[in-house]
Short mmCIF file of C-alpha atoms and ligand atoms in Angstrom, two decimals:
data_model
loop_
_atom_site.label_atom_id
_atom_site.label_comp_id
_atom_site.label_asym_id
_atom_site.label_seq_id
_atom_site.Cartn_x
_atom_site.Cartn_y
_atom_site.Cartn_z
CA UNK Q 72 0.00 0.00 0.00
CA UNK Q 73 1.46 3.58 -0.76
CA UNK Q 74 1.81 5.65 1.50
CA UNK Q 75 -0.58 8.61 1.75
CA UNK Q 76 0.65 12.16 1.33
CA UNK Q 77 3.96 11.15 1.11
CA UNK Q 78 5.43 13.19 4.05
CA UNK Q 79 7.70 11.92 6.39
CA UNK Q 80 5.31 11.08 8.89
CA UNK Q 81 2.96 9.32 6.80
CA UNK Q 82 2.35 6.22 7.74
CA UNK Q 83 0.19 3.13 5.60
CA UNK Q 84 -1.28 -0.31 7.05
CA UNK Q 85 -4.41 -2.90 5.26
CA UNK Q 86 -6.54 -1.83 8.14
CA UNK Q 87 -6.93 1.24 10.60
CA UNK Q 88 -8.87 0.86 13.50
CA UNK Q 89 -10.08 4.30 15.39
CA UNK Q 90 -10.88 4.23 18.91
CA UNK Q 91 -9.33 2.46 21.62
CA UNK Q 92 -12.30 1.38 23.99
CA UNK Q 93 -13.09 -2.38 24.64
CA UNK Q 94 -14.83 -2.99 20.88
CA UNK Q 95 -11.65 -1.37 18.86
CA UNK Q 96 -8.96 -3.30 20.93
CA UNK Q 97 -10.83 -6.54 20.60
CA UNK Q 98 -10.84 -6.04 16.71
CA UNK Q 99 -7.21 -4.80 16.64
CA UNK Q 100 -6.15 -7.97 18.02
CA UNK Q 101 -8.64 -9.96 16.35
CA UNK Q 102 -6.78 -8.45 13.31
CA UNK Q 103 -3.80 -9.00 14.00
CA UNK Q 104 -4.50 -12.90 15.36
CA UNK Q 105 -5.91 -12.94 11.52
CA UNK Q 106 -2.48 -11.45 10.03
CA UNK Q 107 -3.59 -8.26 9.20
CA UNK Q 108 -1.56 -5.47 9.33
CA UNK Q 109 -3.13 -3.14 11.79
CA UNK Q 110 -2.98 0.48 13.10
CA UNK Q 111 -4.46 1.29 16.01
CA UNK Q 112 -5.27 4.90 16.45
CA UNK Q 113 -6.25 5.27 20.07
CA UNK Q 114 -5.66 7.84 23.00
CA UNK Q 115 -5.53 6.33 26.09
CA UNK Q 116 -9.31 5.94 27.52
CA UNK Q 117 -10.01 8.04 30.58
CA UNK Q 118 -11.30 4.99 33.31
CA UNK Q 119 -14.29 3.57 32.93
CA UNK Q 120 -15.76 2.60 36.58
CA UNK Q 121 -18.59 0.86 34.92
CA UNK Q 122 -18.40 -3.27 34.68
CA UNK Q 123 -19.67 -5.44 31.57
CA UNK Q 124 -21.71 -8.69 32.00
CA UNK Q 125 -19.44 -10.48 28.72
CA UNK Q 126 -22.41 -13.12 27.94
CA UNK Q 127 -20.60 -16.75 26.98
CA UNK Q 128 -19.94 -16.30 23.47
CA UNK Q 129 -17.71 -13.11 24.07
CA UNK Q 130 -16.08 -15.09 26.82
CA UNK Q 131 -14.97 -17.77 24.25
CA UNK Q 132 -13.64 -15.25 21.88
CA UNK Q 133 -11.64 -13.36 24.52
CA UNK Q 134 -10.18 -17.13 25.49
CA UNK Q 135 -9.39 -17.63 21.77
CA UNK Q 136 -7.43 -14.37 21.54
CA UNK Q 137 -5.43 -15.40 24.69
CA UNK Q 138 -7.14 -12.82 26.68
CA UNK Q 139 -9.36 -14.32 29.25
CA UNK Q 140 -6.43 -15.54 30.91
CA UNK Q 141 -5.52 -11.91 32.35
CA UNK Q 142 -9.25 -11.15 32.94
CA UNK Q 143 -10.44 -14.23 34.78
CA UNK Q 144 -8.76 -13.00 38.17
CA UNK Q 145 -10.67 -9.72 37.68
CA UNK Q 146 -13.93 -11.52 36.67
CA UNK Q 147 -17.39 -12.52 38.90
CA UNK Q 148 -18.99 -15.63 37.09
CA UNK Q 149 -23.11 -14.93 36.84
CA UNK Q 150 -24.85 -18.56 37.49
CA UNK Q 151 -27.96 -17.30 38.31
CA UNK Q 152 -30.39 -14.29 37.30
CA UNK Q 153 -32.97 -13.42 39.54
CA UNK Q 154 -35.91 -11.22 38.40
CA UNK Q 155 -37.95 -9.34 40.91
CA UNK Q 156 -41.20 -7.07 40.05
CA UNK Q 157 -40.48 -4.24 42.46
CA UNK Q 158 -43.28 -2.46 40.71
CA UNK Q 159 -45.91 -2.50 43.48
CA UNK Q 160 -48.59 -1.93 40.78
CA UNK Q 161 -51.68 -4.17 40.37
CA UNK Q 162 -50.77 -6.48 38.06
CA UNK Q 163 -46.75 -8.30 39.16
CA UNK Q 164 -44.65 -10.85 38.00
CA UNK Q 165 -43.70 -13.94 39.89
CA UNK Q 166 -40.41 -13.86 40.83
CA UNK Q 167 -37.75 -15.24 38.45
CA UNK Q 168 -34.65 -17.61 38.79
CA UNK Q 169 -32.73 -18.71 35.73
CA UNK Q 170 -30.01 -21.02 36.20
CA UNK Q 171 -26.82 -21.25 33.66
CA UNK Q 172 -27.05 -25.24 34.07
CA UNK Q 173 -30.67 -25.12 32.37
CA UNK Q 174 -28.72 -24.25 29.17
CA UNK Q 175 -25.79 -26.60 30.52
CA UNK Q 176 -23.39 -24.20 31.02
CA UNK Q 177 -21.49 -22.95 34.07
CA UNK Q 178 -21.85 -19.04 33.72
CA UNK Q 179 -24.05 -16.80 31.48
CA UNK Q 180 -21.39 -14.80 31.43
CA UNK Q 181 -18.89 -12.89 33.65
CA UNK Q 182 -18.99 -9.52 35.19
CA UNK Q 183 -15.63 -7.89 34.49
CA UNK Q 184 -15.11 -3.57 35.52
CA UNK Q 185 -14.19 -2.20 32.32
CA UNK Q 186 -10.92 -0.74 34.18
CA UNK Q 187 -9.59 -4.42 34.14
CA UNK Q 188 -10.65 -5.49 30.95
CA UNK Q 189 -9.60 -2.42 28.75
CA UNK Q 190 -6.17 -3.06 30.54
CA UNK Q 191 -5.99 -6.70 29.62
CA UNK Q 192 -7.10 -5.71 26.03
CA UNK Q 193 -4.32 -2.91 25.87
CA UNK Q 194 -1.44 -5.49 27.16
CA UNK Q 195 -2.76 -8.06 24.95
CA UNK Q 196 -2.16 -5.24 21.96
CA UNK Q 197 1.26 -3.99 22.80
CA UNK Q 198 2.43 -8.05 23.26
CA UNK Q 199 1.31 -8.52 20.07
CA UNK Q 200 3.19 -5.82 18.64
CA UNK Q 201 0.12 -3.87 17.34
CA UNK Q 202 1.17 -0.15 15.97
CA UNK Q 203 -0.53 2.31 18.02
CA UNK Q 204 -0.84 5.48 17.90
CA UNK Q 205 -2.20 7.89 20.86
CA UNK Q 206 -3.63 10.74 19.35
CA UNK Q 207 -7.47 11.35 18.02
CA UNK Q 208 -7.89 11.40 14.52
CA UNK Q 209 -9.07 14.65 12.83
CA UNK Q 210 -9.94 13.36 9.89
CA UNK Q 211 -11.24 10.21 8.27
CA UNK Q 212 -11.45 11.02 4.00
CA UNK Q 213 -12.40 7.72 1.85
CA UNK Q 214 -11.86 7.38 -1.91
CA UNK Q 215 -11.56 4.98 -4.71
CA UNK Q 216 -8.23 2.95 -3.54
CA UNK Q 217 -7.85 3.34 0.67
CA UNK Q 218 -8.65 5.79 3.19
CA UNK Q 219 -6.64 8.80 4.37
CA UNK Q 220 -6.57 9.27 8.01
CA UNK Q 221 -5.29 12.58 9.17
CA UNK Q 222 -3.22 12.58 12.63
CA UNK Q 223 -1.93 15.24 14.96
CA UNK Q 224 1.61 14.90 13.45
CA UNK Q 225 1.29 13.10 9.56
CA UNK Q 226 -1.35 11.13 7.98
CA UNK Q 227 -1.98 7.13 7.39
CA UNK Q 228 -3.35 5.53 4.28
CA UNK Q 229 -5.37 2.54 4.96
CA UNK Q 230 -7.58 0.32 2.57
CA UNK Q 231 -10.12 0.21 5.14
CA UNK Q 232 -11.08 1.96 8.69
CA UNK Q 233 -12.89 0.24 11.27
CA UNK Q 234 -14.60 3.01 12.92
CA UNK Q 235 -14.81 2.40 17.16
CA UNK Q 236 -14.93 5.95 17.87
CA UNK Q 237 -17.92 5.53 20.12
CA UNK Q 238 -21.64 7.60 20.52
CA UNK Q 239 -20.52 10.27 18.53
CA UNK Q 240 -18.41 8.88 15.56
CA UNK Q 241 -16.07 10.97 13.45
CA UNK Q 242 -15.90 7.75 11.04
CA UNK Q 243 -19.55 7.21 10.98
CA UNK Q 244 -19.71 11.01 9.82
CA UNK Q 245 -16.37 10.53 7.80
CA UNK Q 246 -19.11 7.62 6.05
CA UNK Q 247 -22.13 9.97 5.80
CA UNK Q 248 -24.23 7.38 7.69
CA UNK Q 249 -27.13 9.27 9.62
CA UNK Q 250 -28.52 7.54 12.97
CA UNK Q 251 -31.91 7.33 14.11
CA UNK Q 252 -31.73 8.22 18.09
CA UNK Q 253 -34.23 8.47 20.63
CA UNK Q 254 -33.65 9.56 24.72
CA UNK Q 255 -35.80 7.89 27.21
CA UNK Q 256 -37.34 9.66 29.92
CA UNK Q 257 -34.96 7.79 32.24
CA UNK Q 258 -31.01 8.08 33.94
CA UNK Q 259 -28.55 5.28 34.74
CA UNK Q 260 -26.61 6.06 37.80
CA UNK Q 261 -23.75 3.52 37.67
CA UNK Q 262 -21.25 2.35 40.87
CA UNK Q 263 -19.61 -0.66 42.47
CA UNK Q 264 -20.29 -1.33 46.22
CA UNK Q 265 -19.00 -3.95 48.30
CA UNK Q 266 -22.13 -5.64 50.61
CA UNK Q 267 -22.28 -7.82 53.63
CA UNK Q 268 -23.47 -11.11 52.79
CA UNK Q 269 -22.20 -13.12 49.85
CA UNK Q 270 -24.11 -12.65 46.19
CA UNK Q 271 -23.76 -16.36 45.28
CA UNK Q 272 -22.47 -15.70 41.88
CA UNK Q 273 -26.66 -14.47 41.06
CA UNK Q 274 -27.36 -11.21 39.30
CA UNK Q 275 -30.46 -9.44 40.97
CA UNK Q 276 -32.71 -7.18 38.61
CA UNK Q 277 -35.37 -5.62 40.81
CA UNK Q 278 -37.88 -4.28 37.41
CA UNK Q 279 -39.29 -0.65 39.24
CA UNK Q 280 -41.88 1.80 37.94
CA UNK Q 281 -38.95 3.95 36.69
CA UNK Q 282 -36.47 0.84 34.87
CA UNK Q 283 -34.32 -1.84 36.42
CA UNK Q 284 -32.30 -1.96 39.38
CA UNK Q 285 -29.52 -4.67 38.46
CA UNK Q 286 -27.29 -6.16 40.96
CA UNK Q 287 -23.99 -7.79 39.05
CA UNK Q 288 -21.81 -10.01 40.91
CA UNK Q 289 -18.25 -8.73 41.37
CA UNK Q 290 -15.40 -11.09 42.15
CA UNK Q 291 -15.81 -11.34 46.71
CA UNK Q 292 -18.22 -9.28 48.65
CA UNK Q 293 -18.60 -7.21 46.05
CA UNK Q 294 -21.14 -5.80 43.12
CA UNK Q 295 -21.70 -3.42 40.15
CA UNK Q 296 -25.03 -1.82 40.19
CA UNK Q 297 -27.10 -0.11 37.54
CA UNK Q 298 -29.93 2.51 38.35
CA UNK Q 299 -32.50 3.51 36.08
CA UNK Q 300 -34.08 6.62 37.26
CA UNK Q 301 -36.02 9.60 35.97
CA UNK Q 302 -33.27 12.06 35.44
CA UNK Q 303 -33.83 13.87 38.79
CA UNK Q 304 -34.02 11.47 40.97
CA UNK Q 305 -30.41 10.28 39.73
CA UNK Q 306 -29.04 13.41 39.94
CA UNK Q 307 -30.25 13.56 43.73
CA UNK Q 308 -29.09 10.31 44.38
CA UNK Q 309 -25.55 11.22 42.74
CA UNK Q 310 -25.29 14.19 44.86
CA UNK Q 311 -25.89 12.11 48.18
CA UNK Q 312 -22.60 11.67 50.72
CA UNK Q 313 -21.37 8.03 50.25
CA UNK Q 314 -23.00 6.69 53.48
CA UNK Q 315 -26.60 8.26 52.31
CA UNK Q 316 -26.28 6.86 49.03
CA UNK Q 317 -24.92 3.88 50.74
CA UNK Q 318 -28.06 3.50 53.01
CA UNK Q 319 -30.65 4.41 49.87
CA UNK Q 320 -29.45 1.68 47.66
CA UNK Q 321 -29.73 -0.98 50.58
CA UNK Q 322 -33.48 0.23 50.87
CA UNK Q 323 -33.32 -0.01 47.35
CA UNK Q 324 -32.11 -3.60 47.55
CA UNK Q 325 -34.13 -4.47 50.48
CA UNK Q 326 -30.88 -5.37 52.40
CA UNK Q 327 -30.79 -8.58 49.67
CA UNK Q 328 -27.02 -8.41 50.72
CA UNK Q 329 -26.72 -6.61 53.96
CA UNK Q 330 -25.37 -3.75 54.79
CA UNK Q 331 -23.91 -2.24 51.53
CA UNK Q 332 -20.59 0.56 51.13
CA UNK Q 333 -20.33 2.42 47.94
CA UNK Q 334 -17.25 2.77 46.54
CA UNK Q 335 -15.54 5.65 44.08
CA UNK Q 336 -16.55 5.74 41.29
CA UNK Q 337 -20.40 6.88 40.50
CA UNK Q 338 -21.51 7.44 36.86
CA UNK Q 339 -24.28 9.15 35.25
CA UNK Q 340 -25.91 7.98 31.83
CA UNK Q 341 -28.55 9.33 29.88
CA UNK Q 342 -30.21 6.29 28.50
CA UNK Q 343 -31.03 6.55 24.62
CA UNK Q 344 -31.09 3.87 21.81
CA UNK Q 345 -29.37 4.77 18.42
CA UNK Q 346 -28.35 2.51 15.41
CA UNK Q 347 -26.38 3.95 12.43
CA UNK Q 348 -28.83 3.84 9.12
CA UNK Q 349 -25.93 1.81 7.81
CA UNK Q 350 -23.12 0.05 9.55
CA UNK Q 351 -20.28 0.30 6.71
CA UNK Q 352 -19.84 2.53 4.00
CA UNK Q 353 -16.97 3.77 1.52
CA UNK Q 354 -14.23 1.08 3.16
CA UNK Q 355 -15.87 2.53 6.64
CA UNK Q 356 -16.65 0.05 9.08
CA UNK Q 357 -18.54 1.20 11.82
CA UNK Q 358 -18.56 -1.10 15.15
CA UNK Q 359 -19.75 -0.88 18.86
CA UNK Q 360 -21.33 2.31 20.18
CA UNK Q 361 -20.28 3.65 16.90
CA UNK Q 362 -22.55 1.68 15.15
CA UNK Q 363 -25.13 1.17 18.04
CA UNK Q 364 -26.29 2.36 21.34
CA UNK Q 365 -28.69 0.57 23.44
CA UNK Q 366 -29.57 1.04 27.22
CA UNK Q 367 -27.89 -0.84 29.87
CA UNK Q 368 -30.35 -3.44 30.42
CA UNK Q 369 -29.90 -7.10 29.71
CA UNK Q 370 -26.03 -6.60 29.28
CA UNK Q 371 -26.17 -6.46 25.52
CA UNK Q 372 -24.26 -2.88 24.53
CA UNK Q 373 -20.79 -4.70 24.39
CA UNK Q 374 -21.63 -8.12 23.72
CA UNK Q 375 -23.09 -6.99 20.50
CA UNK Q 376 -19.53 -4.70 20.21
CA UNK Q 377 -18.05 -7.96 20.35
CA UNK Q 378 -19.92 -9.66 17.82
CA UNK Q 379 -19.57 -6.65 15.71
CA UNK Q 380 -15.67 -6.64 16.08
CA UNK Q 381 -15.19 -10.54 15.30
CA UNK Q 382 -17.52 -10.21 12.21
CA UNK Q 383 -15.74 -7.64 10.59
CA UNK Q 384 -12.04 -9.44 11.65
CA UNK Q 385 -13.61 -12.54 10.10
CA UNK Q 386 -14.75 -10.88 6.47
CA UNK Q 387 -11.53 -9.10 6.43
CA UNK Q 388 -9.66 -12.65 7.16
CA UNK Q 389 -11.53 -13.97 4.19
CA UNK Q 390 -11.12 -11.45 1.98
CA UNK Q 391 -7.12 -11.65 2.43
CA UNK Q 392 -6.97 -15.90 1.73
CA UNK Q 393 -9.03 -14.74 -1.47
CA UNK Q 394 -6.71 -11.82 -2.29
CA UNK Q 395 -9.38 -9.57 -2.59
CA UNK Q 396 -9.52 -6.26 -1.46
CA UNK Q 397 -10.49 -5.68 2.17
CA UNK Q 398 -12.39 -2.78 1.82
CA UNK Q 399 -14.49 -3.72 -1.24
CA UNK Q 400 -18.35 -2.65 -1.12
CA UNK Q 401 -19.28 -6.01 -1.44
CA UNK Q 402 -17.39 -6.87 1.88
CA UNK Q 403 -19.00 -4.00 3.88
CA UNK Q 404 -22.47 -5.09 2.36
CA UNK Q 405 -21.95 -8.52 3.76
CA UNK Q 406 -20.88 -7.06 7.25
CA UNK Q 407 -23.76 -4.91 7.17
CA UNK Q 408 -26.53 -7.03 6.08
CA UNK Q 409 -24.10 -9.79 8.97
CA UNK Q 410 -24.99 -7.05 11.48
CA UNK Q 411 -28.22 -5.72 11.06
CA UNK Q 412 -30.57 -8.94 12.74
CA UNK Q 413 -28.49 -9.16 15.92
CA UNK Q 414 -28.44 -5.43 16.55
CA UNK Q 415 -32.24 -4.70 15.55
CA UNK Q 416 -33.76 -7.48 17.55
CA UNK Q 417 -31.60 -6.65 20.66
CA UNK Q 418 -32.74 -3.35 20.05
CA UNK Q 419 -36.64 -4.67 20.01
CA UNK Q 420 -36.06 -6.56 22.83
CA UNK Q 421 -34.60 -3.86 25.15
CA UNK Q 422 -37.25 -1.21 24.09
CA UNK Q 423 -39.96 -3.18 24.76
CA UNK Q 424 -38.80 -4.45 28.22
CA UNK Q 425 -38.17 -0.53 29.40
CA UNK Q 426 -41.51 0.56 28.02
CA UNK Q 427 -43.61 -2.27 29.52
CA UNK Q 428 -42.17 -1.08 32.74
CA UNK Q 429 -42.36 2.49 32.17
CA UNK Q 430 -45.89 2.46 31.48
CA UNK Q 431 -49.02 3.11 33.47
CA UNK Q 432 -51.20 0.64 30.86
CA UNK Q 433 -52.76 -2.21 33.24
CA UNK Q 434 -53.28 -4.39 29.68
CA UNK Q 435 -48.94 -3.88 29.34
CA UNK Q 436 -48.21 -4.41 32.68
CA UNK Q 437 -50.44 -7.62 32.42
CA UNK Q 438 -48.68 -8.48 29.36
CA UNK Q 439 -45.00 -8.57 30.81
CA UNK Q 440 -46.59 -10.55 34.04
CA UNK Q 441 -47.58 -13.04 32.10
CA UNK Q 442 -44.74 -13.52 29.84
CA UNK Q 443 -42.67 -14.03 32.91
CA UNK Q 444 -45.03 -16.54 34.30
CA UNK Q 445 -45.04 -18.59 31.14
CA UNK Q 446 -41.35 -18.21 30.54
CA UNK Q 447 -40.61 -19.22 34.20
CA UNK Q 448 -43.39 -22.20 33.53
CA UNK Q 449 -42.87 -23.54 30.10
CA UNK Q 450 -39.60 -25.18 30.20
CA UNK Q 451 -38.79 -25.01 26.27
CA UNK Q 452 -39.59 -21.39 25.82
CA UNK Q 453 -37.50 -20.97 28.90
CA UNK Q 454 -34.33 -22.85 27.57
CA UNK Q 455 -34.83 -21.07 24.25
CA UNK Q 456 -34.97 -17.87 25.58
CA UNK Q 457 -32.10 -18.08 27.69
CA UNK Q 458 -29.75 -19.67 25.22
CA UNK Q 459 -30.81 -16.78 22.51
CA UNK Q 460 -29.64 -14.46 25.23
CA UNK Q 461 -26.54 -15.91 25.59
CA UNK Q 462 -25.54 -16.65 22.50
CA UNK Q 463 -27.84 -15.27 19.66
CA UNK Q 464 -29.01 -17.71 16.49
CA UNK Q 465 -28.75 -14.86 14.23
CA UNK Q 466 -25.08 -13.93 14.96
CA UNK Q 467 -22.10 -16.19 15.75
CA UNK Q 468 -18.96 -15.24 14.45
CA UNK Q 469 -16.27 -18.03 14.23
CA UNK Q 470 -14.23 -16.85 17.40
CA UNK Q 471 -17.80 -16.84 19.66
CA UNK Q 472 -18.28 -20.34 18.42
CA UNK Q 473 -14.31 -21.43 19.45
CA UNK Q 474 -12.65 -20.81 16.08
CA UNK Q 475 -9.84 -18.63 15.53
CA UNK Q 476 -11.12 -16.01 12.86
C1 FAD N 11 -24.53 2.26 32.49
C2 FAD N 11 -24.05 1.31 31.42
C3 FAD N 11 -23.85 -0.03 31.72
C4 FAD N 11 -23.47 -0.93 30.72
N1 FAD N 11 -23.33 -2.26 31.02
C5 FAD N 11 -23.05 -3.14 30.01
C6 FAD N 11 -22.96 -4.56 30.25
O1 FAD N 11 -23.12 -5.05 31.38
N2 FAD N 11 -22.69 -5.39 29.21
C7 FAD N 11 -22.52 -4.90 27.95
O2 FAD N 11 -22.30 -5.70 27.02
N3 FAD N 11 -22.55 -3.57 27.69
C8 FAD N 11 -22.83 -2.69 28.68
N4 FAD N 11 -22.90 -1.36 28.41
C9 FAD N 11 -22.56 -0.88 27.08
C10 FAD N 11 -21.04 -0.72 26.97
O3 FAD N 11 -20.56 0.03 28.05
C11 FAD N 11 -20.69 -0.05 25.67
O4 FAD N 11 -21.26 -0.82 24.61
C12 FAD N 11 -19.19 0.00 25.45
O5 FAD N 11 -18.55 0.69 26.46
C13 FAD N 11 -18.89 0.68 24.13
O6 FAD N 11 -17.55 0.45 23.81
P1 FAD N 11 -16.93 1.07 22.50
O7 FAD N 11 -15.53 0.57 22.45
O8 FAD N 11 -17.82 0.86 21.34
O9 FAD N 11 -17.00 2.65 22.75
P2 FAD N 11 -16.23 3.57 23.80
O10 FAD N 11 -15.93 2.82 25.05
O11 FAD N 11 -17.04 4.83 23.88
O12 FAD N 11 -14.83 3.86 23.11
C14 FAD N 11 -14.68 4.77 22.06
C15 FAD N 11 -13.25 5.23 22.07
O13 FAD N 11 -12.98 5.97 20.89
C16 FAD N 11 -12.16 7.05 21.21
N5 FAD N 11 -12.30 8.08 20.16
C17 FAD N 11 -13.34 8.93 19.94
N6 FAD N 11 -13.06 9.70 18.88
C18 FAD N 11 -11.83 9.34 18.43
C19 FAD N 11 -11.01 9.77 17.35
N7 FAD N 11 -11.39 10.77 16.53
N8 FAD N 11 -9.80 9.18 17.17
C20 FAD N 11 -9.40 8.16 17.99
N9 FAD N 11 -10.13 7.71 19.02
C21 FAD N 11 -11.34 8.30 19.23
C22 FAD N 11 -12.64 7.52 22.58
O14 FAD N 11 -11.63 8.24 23.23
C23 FAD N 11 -12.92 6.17 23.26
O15 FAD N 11 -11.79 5.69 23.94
C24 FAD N 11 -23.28 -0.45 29.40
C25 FAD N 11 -23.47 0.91 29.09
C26 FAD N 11 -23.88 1.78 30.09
C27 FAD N 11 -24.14 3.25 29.75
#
């Protein structure tokens, strides 16, 4: 590949990838582990005190890469899932329990703060020799041949970009892909906090008249906790000292784990939902938040990153053994049509979830009641439901299903 400007800072790989959260180091190295030459252009993240729930499949593609290794110590497993309607209105849910052995496995997943795993990621990068460099891109500008990213200090010529930039995408702009976005009514305050009495490796969601109140196992005495508010009350909860905040979310909790201590840390969402019209355009791949935003319930936001990032490392893999180019239309046609089921239907799924909880419509509220009681009673649905949670029909890259890409 020529290099771009041709000035002495210029610098050319096959593939750029922009952004250096959790989805753009997990396709650098999934790159890489392919054979692809690979910049990453990444700053440093500032730390995330928030924790993923990485559902099975991601956990088999992290072992594949040789990550998991580094994150296991860090990592709570989640055996059970409790569901609790907190809602007080007329019309409840029974509670809830979903084992992992149902669907024969161990763990739905793993509760990891994004501190440790972003830090496993970046170590796993640097072993393997990835180029980084740790400066924003200004500017993303496709053409015919490759892609010219401008940098702080030179430029880099690329056949293809994988744009991780996050919510509000330079590369997804770079594209000219549009979003469709919508804000709930609703806040997520986010913190860790370390309880009295042991969580038995079970995730508690308490569903309230204002969103879910999920408990996530941390590795000991400890959890992760995501709020869904109306935007007030999370801002008044924010601003409490730690041991009134401390004290609230035990009432919250209704001293499920004892006494509770909140630790630093707290974080304040706005939840919204947004997908990008298109996920790839003009050797523009868009991935993660980039490419989707959905609110933090279920534990899907990063998962689906995931999926995102091994689909595109696997097209590009193929595209190389074929000799083709690796930033042809018809190979970001196939990742976007690849993409497009698992995203919308999470999407669906999440939506309608918040809304049957939000709303003050006895039929609705009904509605979700009973779907819980027949999930929780019909053992088929149940199983199906759970293992389409964990590890979706519609999307399974080769590394979620054990395969090196
Ligand atoms: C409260 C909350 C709880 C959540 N819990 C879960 C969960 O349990 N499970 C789950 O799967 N998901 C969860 N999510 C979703 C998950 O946090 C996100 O999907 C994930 O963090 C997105 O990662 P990302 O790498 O796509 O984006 P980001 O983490 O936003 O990373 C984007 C990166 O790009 C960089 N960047 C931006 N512009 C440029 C540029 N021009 N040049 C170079 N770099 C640039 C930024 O600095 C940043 O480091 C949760 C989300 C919220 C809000």
């Amino acid at each position: 590949m020529a290099p771009g400007d041709g000035g002495k800072d210029s610098m050319s790989a096959e593939v750029a990838v922009i952004g250096g959260g959790p989805a753009g180091l997990i396709a650098a190295i999934a790159l890489k582990a392919a054979g692809v030459d690979v910049l990453l252009i990444a700053p440093v993240p500032q730390d995330d005190h928030r924790t993923t729930a990485l559902l099975a499949g991601s956990v088999t593609a992290l072992t594949i890469l040789g990550v998991w290794e580094a994150c296991r110590p860090h990592a709570a497993p989640l055996s059970t899932i409790r569901i609790i309607d907190d809602t007080r209105r007329l019309l409840r849910a029974p509670e809830v329990l979903f084992n992992a052995a149902e669907i024969g496995l161990d763990a739905f997943g793993y509760n990891i703060e994004n501190i440790n795993l972003v830090a496993a990621l970046a170590a796993h990068a640097e072993h393997l020799n990835i180029a980084r460099h740790t400066k924003v891109a200004r500017a993303v500008a496709s053409d015919a041949t490759g892609v010219t990213v401008k940098l702080a200090d030179g430029t880099a010529r690329v056949r293809l970009v994988v744009g991780a930039d996050g919510a509000r995408s330079l590369c997804r702009a770079a594209a000219g892909i549009g979003t469709d976005r919508r804000a709930y009514p609703q806040t997520a305050l986010t913190l860790n906090l370390a309880h009295a009495r042991p969580h038995d490796e079970t995730s508690t969601e308490f569903h309230t008249e204002s969103g879910p109140f999920t408990l996530v196992p941390l590795p000991g005495r400890r959890s992760s906790l995501v709020c869904v508010l109306d935007g007030a009350r999370a801002a008044a909860l924010a601003a409490m000292t730690d041991a009134e905040l401390s004290a609230e979310i035990e009432r919250r909790a209704h001293s499920l784990l004892g006494k509770m201590s909140v630790e630093p840390g707290r974080g304040v969402f706005r939840l919204t939902v947004e997908t990008a019209h298109s996920f790839a355009h003009a050797r523009i791949a868009l991935i993660g938040e980039a490419a989707h935003v959905v609110p933090p319930i279920g534990a899907q936001g990063l998962n689906l990153g995931l999926r995102d990032a091994a689909t595109v490392a696997e097209l590009v893999a193929d595209a190389r053994r074929q000799n083709a180019d690796v930033g042809a239309p018809e190979l970001l046609a196939r990742y976007d049509a690849g993409r497009r089921a698992d995203v919308m239907s999470r999407r669906i799924a999440v939506d309608l979830l918040n809304r049957s909880l939000l709303t003050d419509f006895l039929p609705v509220q009904g509605m979700r009641g009973l779907s819980l009681y027949l999930v929780d009673r019909i053992g088929p649905l149940r199983r199906a439901l759970l293992r389409e949670g964990v590890m979706p029909a519609a999307s399974q890259p080769r590394l979620m299903r054990g395969e090196m890409v």
